[in-house]
mmCIF file of C-alpha atoms in Angstrom:
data_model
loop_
_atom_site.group_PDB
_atom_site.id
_atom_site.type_symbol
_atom_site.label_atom_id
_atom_site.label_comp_id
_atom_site.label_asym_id
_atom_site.label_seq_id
_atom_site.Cartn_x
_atom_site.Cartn_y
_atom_site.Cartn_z
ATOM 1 C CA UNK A 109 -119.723 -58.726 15.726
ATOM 2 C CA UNK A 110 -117.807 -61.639 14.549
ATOM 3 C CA UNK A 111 -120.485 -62.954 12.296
ATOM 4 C CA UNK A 112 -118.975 -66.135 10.689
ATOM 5 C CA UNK A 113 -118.535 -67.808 14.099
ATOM 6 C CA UNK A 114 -122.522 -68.603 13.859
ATOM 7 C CA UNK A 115 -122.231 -70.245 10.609
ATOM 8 C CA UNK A 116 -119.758 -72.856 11.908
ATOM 9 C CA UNK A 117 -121.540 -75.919 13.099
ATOM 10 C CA UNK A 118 -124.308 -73.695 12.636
ATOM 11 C CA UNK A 119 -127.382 -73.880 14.994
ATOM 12 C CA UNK A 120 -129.349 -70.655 14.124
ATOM 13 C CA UNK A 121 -132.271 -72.289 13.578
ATOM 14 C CA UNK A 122 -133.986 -75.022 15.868
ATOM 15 C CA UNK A 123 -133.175 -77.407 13.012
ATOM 16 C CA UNK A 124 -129.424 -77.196 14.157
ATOM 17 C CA UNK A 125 -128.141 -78.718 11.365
ATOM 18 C CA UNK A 126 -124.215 -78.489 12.531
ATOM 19 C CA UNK A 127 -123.188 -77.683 9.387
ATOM 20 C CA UNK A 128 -120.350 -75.495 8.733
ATOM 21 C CA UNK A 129 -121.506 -72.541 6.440
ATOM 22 C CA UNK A 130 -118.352 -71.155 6.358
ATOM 23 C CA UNK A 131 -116.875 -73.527 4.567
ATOM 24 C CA UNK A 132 -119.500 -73.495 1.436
ATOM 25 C CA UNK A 133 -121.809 -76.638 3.189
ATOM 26 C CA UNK A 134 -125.729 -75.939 3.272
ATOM 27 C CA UNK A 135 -128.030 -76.571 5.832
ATOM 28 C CA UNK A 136 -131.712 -77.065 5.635
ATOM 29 C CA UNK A 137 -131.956 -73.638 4.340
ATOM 30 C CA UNK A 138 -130.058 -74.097 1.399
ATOM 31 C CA UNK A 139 -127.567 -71.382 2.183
ATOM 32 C CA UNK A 140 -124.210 -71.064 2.959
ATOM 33 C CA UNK A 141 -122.846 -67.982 5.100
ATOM 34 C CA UNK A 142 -123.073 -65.855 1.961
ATOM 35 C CA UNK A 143 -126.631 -63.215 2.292
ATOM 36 C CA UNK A 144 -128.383 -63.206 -0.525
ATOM 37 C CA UNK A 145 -131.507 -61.423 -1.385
ATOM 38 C CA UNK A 146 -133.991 -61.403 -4.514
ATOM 39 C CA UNK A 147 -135.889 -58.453 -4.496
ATOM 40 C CA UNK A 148 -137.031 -55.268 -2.420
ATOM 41 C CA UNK A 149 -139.938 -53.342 -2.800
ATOM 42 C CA UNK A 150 -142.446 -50.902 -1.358
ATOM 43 C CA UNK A 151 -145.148 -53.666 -0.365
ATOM 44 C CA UNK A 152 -148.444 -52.629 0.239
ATOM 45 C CA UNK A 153 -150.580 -55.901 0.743
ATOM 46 C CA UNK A 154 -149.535 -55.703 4.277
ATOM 47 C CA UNK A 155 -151.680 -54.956 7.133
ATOM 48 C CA UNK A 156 -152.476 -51.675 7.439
ATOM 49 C CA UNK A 157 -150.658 -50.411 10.517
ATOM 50 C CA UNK A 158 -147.426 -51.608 8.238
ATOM 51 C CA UNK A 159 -148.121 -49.935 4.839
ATOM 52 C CA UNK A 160 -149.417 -46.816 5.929
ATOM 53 C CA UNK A 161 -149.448 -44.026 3.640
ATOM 54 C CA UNK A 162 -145.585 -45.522 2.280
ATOM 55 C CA UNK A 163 -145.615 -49.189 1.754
ATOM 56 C CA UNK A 164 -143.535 -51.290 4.137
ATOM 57 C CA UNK A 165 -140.118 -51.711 2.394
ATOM 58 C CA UNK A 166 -140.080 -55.340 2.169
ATOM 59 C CA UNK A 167 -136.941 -56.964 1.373
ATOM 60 C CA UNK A 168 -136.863 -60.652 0.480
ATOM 61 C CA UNK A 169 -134.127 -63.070 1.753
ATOM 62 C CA UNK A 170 -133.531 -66.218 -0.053
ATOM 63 C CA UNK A 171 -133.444 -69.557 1.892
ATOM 64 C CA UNK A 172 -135.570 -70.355 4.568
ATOM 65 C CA UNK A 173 -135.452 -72.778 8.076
ATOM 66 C CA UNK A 174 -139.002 -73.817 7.605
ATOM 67 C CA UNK A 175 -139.816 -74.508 3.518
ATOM 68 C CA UNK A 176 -143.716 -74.697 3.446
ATOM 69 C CA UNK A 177 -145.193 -77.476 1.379
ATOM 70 C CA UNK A 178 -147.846 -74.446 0.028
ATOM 71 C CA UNK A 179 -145.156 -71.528 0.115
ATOM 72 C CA UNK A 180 -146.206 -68.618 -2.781
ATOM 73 C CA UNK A 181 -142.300 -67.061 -2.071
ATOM 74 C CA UNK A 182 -140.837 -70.949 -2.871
ATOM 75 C CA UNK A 183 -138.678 -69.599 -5.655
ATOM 76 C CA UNK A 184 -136.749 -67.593 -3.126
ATOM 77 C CA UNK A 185 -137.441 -69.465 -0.115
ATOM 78 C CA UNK A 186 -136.636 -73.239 -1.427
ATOM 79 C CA UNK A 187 -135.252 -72.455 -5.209
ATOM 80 C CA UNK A 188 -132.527 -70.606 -4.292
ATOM 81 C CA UNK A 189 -133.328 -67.506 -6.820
ATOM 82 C CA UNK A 190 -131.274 -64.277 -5.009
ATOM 83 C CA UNK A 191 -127.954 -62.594 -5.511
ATOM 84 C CA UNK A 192 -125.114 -62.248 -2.738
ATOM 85 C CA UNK A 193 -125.159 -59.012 -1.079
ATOM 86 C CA UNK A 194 -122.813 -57.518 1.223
ATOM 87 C CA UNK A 195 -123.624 -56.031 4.425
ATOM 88 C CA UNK A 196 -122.623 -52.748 3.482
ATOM 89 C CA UNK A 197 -124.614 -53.183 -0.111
ATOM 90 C CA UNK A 198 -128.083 -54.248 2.452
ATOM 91 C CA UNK A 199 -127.513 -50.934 3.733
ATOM 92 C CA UNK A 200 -127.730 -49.150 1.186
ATOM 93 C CA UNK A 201 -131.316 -51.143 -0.248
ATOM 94 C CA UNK A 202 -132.406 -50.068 3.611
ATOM 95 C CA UNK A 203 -131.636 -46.722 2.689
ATOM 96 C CA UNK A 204 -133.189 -46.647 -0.773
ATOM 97 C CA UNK A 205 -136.155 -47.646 0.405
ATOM 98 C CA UNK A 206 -136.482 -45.326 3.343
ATOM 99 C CA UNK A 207 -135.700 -42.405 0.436
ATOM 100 C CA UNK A 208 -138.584 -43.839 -1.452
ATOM 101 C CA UNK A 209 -140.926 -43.395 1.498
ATOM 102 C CA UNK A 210 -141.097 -46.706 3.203
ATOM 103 C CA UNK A 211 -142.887 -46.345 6.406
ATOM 104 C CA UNK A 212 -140.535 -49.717 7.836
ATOM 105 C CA UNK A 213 -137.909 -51.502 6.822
ATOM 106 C CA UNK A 214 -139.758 -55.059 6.528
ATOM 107 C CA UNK A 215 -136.934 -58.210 6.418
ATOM 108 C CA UNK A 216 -138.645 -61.712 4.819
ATOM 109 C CA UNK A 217 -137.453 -64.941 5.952
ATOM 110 C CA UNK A 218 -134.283 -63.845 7.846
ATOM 111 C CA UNK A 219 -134.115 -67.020 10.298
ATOM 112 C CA UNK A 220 -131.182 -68.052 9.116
ATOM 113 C CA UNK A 221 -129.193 -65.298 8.345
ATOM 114 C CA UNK A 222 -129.443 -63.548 11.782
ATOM 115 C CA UNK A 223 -125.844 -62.857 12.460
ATOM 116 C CA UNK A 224 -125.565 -61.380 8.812
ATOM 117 C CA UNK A 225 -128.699 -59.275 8.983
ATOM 118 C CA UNK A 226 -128.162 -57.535 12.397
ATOM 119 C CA UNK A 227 -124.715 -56.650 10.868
ATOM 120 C CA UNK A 228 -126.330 -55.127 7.921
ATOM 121 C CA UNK A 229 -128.745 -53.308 9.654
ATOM 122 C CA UNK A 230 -125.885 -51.800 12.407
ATOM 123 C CA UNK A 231 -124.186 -50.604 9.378
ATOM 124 C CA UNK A 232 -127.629 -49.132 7.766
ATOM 125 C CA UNK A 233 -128.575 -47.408 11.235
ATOM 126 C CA UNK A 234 -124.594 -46.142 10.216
ATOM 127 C CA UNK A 235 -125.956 -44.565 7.165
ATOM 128 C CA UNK A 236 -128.860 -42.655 8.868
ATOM 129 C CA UNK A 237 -131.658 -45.440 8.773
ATOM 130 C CA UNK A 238 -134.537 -43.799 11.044
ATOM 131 C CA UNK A 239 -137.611 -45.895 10.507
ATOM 132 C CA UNK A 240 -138.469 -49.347 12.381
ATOM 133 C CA UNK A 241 -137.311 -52.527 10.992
ATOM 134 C CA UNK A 242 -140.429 -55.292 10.977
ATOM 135 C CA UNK A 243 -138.974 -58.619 11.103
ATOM 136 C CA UNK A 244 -140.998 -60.841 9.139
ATOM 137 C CA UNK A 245 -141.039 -64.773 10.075
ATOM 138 C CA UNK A 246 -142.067 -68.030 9.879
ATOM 139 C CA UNK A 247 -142.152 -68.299 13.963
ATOM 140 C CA UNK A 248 -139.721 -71.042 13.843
ATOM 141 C CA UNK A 249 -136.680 -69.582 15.001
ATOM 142 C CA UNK A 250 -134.664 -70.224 17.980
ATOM 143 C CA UNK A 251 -135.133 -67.511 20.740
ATOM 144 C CA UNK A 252 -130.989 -67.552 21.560
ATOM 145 C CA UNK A 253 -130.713 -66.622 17.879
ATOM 146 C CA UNK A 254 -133.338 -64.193 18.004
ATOM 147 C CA UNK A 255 -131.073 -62.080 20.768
ATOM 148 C CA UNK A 256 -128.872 -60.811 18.127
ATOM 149 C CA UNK A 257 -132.004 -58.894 16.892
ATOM 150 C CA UNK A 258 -132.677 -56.951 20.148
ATOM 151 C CA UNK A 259 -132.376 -53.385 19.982
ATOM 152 C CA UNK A 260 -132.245 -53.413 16.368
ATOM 153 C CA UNK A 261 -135.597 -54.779 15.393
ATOM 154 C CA UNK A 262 -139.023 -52.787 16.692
ATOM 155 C CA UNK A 263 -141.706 -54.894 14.689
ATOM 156 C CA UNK A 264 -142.573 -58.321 14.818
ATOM 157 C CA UNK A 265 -144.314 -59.943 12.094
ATOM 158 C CA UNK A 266 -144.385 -63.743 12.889
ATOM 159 C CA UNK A 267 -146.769 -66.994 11.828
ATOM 160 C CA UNK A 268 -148.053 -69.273 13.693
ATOM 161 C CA UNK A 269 -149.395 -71.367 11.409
ATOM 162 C CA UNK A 270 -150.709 -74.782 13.578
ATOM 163 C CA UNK A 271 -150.488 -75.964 17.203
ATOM 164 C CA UNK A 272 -150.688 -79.149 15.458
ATOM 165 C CA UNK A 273 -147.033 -81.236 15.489
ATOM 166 C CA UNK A 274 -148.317 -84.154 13.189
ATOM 167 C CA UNK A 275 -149.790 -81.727 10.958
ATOM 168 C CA UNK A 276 -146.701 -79.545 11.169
ATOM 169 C CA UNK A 277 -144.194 -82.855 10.113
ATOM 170 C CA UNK A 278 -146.173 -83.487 7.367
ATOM 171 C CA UNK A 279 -145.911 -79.764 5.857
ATOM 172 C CA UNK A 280 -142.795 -78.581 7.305
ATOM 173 C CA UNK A 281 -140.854 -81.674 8.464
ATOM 174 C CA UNK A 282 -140.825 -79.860 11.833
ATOM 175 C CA UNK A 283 -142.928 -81.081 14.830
ATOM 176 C CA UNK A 284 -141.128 -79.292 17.183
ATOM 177 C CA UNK A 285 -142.598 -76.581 15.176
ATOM 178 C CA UNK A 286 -145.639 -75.861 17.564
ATOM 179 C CA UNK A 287 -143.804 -75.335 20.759
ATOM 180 C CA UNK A 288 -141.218 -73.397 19.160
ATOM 181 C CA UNK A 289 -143.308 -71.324 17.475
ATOM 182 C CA UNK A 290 -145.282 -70.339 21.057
ATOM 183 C CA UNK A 291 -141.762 -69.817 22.410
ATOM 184 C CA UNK A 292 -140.805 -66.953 19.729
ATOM 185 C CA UNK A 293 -143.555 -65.121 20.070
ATOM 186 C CA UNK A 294 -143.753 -64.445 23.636
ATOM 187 C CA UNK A 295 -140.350 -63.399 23.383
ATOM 188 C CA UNK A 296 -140.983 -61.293 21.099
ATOM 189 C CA UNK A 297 -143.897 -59.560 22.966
ATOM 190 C CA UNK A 298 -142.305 -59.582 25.836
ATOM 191 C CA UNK A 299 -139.377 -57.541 24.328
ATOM 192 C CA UNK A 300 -141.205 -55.202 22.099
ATOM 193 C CA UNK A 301 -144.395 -53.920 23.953
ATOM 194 C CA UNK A 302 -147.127 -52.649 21.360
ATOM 195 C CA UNK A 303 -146.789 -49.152 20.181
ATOM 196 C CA UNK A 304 -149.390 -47.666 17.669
ATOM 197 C CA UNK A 305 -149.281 -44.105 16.938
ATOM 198 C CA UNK A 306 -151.397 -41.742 14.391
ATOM 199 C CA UNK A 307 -149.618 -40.000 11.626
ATOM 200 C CA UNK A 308 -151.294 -37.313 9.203
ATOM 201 C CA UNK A 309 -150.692 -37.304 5.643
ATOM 202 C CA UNK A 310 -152.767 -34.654 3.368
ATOM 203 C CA UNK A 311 -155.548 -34.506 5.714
ATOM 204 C CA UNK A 312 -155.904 -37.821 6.117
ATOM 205 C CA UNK A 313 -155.329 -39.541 9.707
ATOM 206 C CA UNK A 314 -154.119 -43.340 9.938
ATOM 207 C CA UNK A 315 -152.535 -45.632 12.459
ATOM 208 C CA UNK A 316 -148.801 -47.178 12.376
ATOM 209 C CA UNK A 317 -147.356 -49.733 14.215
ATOM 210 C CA UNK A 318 -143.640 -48.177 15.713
ATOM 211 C CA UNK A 319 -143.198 -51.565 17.988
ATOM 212 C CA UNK A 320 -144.529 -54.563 18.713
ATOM 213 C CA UNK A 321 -145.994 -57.993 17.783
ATOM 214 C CA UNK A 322 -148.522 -58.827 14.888
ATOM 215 C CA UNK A 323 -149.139 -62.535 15.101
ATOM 216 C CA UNK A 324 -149.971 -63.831 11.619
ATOM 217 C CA UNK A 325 -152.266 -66.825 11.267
ATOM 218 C CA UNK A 326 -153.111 -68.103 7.629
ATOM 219 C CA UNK A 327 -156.048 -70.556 7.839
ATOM 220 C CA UNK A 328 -155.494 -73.501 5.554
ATOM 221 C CA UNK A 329 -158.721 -74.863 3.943
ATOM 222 C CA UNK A 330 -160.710 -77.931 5.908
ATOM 223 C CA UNK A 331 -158.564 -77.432 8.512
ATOM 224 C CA UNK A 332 -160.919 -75.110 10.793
ATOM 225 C CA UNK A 333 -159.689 -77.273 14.194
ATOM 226 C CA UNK A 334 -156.207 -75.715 13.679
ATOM 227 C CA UNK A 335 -157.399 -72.191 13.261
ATOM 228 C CA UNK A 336 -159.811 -72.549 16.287
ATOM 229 C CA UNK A 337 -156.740 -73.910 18.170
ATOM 230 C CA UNK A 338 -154.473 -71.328 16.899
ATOM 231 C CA UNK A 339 -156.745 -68.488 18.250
ATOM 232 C CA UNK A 340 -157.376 -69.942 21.390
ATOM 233 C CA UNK A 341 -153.805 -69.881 22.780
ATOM 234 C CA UNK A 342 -153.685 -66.345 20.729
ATOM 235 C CA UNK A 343 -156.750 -65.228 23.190
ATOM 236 C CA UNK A 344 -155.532 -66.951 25.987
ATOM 237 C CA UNK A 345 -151.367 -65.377 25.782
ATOM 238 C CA UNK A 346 -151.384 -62.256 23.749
ATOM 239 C CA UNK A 347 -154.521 -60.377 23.416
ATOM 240 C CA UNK A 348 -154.021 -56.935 24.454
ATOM 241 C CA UNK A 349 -150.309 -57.546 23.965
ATOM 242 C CA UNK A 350 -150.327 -57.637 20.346
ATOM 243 C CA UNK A 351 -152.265 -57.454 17.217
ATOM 244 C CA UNK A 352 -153.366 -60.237 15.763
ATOM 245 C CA UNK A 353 -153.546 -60.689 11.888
ATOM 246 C CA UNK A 354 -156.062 -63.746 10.717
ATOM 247 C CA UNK A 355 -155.741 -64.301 6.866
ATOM 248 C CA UNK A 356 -157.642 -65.992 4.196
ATOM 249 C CA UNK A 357 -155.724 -65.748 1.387
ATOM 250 C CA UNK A 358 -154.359 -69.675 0.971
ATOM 251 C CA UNK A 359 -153.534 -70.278 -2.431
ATOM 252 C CA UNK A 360 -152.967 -73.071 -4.564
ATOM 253 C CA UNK A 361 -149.039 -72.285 -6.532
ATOM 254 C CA UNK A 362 -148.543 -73.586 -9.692
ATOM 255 C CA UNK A 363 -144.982 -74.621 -8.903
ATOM 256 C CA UNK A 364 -142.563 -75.306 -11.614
ATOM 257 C CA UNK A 365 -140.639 -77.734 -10.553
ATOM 258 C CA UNK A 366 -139.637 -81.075 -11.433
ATOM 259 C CA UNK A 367 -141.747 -84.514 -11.274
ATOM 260 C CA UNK A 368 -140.260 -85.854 -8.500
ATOM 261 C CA UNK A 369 -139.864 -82.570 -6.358
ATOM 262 C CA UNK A 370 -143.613 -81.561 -7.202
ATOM 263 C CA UNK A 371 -144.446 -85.276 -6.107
ATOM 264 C CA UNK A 372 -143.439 -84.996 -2.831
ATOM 265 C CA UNK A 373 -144.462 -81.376 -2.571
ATOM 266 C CA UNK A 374 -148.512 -82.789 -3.645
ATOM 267 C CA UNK A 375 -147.783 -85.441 -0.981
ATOM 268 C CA UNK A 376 -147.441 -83.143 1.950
ATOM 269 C CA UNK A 377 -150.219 -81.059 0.449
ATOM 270 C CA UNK A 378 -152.126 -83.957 1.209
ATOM 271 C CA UNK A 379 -152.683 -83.008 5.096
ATOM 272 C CA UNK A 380 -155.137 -80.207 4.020
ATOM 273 C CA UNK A 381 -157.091 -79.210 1.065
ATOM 274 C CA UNK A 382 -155.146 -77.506 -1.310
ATOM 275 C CA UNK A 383 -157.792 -74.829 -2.982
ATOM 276 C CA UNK A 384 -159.086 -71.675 -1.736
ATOM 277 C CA UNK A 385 -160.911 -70.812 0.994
ATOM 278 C CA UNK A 386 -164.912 -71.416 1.050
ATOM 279 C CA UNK A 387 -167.711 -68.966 1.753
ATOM 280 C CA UNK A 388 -168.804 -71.239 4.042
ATOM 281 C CA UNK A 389 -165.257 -71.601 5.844
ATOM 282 C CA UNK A 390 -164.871 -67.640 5.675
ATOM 283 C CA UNK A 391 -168.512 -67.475 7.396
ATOM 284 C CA UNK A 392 -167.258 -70.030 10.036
ATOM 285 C CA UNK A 393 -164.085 -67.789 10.976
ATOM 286 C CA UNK A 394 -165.892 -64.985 11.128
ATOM 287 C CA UNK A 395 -168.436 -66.429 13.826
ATOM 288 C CA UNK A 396 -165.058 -67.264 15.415
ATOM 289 C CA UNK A 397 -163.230 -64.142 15.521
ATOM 290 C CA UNK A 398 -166.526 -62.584 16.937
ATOM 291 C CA UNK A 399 -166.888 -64.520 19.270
ATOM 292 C CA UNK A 400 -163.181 -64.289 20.844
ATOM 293 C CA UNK A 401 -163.524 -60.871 20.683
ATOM 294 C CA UNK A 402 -160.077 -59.643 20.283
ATOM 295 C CA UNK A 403 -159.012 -56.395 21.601
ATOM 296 C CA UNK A 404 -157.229 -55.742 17.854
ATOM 297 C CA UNK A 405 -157.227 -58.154 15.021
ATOM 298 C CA UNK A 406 -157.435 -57.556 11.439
ATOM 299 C CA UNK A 407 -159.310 -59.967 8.880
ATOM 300 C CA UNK A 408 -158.761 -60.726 5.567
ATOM 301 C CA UNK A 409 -161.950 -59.802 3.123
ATOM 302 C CA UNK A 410 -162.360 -63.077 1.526
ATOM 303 C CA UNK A 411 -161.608 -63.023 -2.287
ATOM 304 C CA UNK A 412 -160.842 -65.511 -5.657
ATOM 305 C CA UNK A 413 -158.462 -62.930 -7.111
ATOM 306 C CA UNK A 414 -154.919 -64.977 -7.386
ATOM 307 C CA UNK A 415 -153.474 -62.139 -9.457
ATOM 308 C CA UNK A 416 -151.044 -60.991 -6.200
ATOM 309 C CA UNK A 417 -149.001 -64.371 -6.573
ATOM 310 C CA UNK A 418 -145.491 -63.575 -6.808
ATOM 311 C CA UNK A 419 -143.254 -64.578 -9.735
ATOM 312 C CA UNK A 420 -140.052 -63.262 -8.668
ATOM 313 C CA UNK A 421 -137.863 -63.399 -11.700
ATOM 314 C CA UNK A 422 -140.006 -60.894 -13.357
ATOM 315 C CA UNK A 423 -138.952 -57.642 -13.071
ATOM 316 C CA UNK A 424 -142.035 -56.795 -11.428
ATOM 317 C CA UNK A 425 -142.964 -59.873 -9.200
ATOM 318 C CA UNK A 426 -146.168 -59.092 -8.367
ATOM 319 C CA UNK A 427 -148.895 -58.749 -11.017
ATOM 320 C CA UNK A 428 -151.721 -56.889 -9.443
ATOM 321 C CA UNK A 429 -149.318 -54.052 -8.556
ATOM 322 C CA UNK A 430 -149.449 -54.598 -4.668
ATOM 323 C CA UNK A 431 -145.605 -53.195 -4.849
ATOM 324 C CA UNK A 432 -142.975 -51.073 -6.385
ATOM 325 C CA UNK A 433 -139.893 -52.179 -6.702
ATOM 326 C CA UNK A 434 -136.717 -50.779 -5.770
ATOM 327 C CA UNK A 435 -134.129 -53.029 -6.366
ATOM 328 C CA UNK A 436 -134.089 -56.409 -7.912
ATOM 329 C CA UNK A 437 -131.413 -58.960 -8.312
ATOM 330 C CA UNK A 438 -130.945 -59.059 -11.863
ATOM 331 C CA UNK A 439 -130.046 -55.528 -11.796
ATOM 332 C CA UNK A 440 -126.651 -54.433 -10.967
ATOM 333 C CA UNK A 441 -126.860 -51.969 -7.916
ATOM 334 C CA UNK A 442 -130.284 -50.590 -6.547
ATOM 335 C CA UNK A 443 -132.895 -48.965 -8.146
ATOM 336 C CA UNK A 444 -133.637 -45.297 -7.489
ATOM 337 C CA UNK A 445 -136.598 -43.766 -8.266
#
C-alpha cells in the first residue's frame, strides 16, 4: 500500500482539510503523515465482552478529526503528547500486548491515520498477530476511508454522541457530524455481522465479542432530548445487529491549558451542563433503556468516583488502576512484562 498518497491533499476525514501531510502541514488533527502514539495498555474499563478475562490492549493514537470540547484523552487527542512510531515498531506494541494476554487489539482515535494503521497492522498480522483488532472511534470518519480497514479490523467500537447538528457545531465544530456519524455505523454493521462467543478461563465462563459493532453513546448532563434521540434511531437501525453501550460516566476535566484556549473550550461547554450525571438523570435513562427494550445493551452503574481520569504523561495514566501498561512513550522501546 502506498500510504503517503492519502496524506497529500489529504481527505481522510470528512473535514477534508486538503492539506498536504506529506510535506510537514497539519490538518484539523494536528498531525502530519508521521504515526504517533502515547501509550498502550491492557485496559479493562471497557465493556465486558472487550476485556474479558485479558484486558483489551488499548493503544492510544495522538491527534484526532473530531476534538471534543469535554474530551478526558485531550492531552493526546488535541495536545499533541505521543512519540512517532514506525509501522514496523506498531507491530511489535500489537504483539506485546497479545503476549501479555490481551483478549483484542483495541486502536483509539485512528481516523486520521487510516492508511498508516492498516499498514501497521498488515505487518503485525506478519508477525503472528491472532486476536481481533477493535477499532475504537469517534463515528466521524468518512466511510471511503474506512475501506482501508476491511478485512483487517473485526470490532467496532464507535460514538455516536448527538443527532443534534447545532449541538454538534458548538462542541465539535462539525454539523455534518450527525449524518456522518449514522453513515459509519451502518457500514460498519453491515460489514462486520455480530459474533459473541463463550470462552472458559479457571472455571469461570464469560462472553467475548470476535466481530461486530458496539455503538457507544455517552449521555451528556441536561441534555436527556439527545440521548432519547440517540436511542431511538439506535432501536429503530441496529438492534439485534449490534450491541449497544449507553454510558454515564461524563466528567468534568480539569484541563491545563492556557487562558485563552480554556476560554473557548468553557464556551463550547456552554451547550450542556458540564458536571456529572444526576440520580435523577440516571433514573430517567434507566426508565428509557427499559422501555426500548434492547435485545443487548450494557449500562453504566452510575458513580462520583473521578479517580479513572487519565493523565497520560504519568507513567501510569490511569489512577484507579483500570490498566497496565505496556509501553509508554517516554520509554525507549516497549515494555515487557
Amino acid at each position: 500500500m502506498d500510504t503517503q498518497s492519502y496524506y497529500k491533499k489529504c481527505a481522510q476525514c470528512p473535514r477534508s482539510c486538503g492539506v498536504d501531510r506529506t510535506a510537514g502541514q497539519r490538518g484539523f488533527c494536528g498531525e502530519d503523515n508521521r504515526l504517533r502514539a502515547a501509550v498502550a495498555c491492557l485496559h479493562f474499563g471497557e465493556e465486558p465482552f472487550v476485556t474479558v478475562f485479558g484486558g483489551s490492549g488499548t493503544i492510544f493514537i495522538t491527534g484526532c478529526t473530531l476534538a471534543c470540547a469535554f474530551c478526558q484523552n485531550y492531552q493526546i487527542s488535541q495536545k499533541g503528547y505521543g512519540k512517532e512510531i514506525s509501522a514496523e515498531e506498531f507491530a511489535r506494541i500489537c504483539i506485546d500486548l497479545q503476549k501479555a494476554g490481551a483478549e483484542n487489539i483495541n486502536i483509539v482515535t485512528g481516523s486520521h491515520q487510516i492508511p498508516a494503521l492498516a499498514q501497521g497492522l498488515k505487518a503485525a498480522r506478519d508477525l503472528g498477530l491472532a486476536i481481533p483488532i477493535c477499532w475504537n472511534s469517534s463515528g466521524y470518519e468518512s466511510v471511503e476511508t474506512l475501506e482501508l480497514l476491511r478485512g483487517l479490523v473485526d470490532i467496532w467500537l464507535p460514538d455516536i454522541k448527538t443527532l443534534n447538528a447545532a449541538l454538534s457545531k458548538k462542541l465539535f465544530n462539525a454539523p455534518d457530524y450527525p449524518e456522518t456519524a449514522k453513515a459509519a455505523l451502518l457500514w460498519m454493521t453491515e460489514t462486520s455481522p455480530l459474533k459473541i462467543v463463550e470462552i472458559k478461563k479457571d472455571g469461570e465462563t464469560r462472553e467475548k465479542i470476535m466481530s461486530g459493532v458496539i455503538a457507544r453513546h455517552l449521555f451528556l448532563p441536561g441534555r436527556f432530548e439527545e440521548s432519547a434521540d440517540v436511542l431511538d434511531w439506535l432501536k429503530k437501525n441496529l438492534d439485534g445487529r449490534a450491541v449497544i453501550s449507553l454510558m454515564s460516566q461524563y466528567t468534568p476535566v480539569p484541563f491545563k491549558e492556557d487562558a485563552e484556549a480554556l476560554q473557548k473550550r468553557l464556551g463550547s461547554l456552554d451547550a450542556i451542563q458540564n458536571r456529572l450525571v444526576s440520580k435523577e438523570e440516571d433514573a430517567d435513562l434507566q426508565d428509557l433503556i427499559e422501555a426500548y427494550d434492547f435485545e443487548t445493551l450494557f449500562y453504566q452503574e452510575l458513580s462520583d468516583d473521578t479517580s479513572w481520569l487519565p493523565d497520560f504523561t504519568r507513567p501510569e495514566p490511569f489512577g484507579n488502576k483500570l490498566a497496565r501498561v505496556i509501553w509508554h512513550c517516554q520509554r525507549s522501546r516497549p515494555k515487557s512484562r
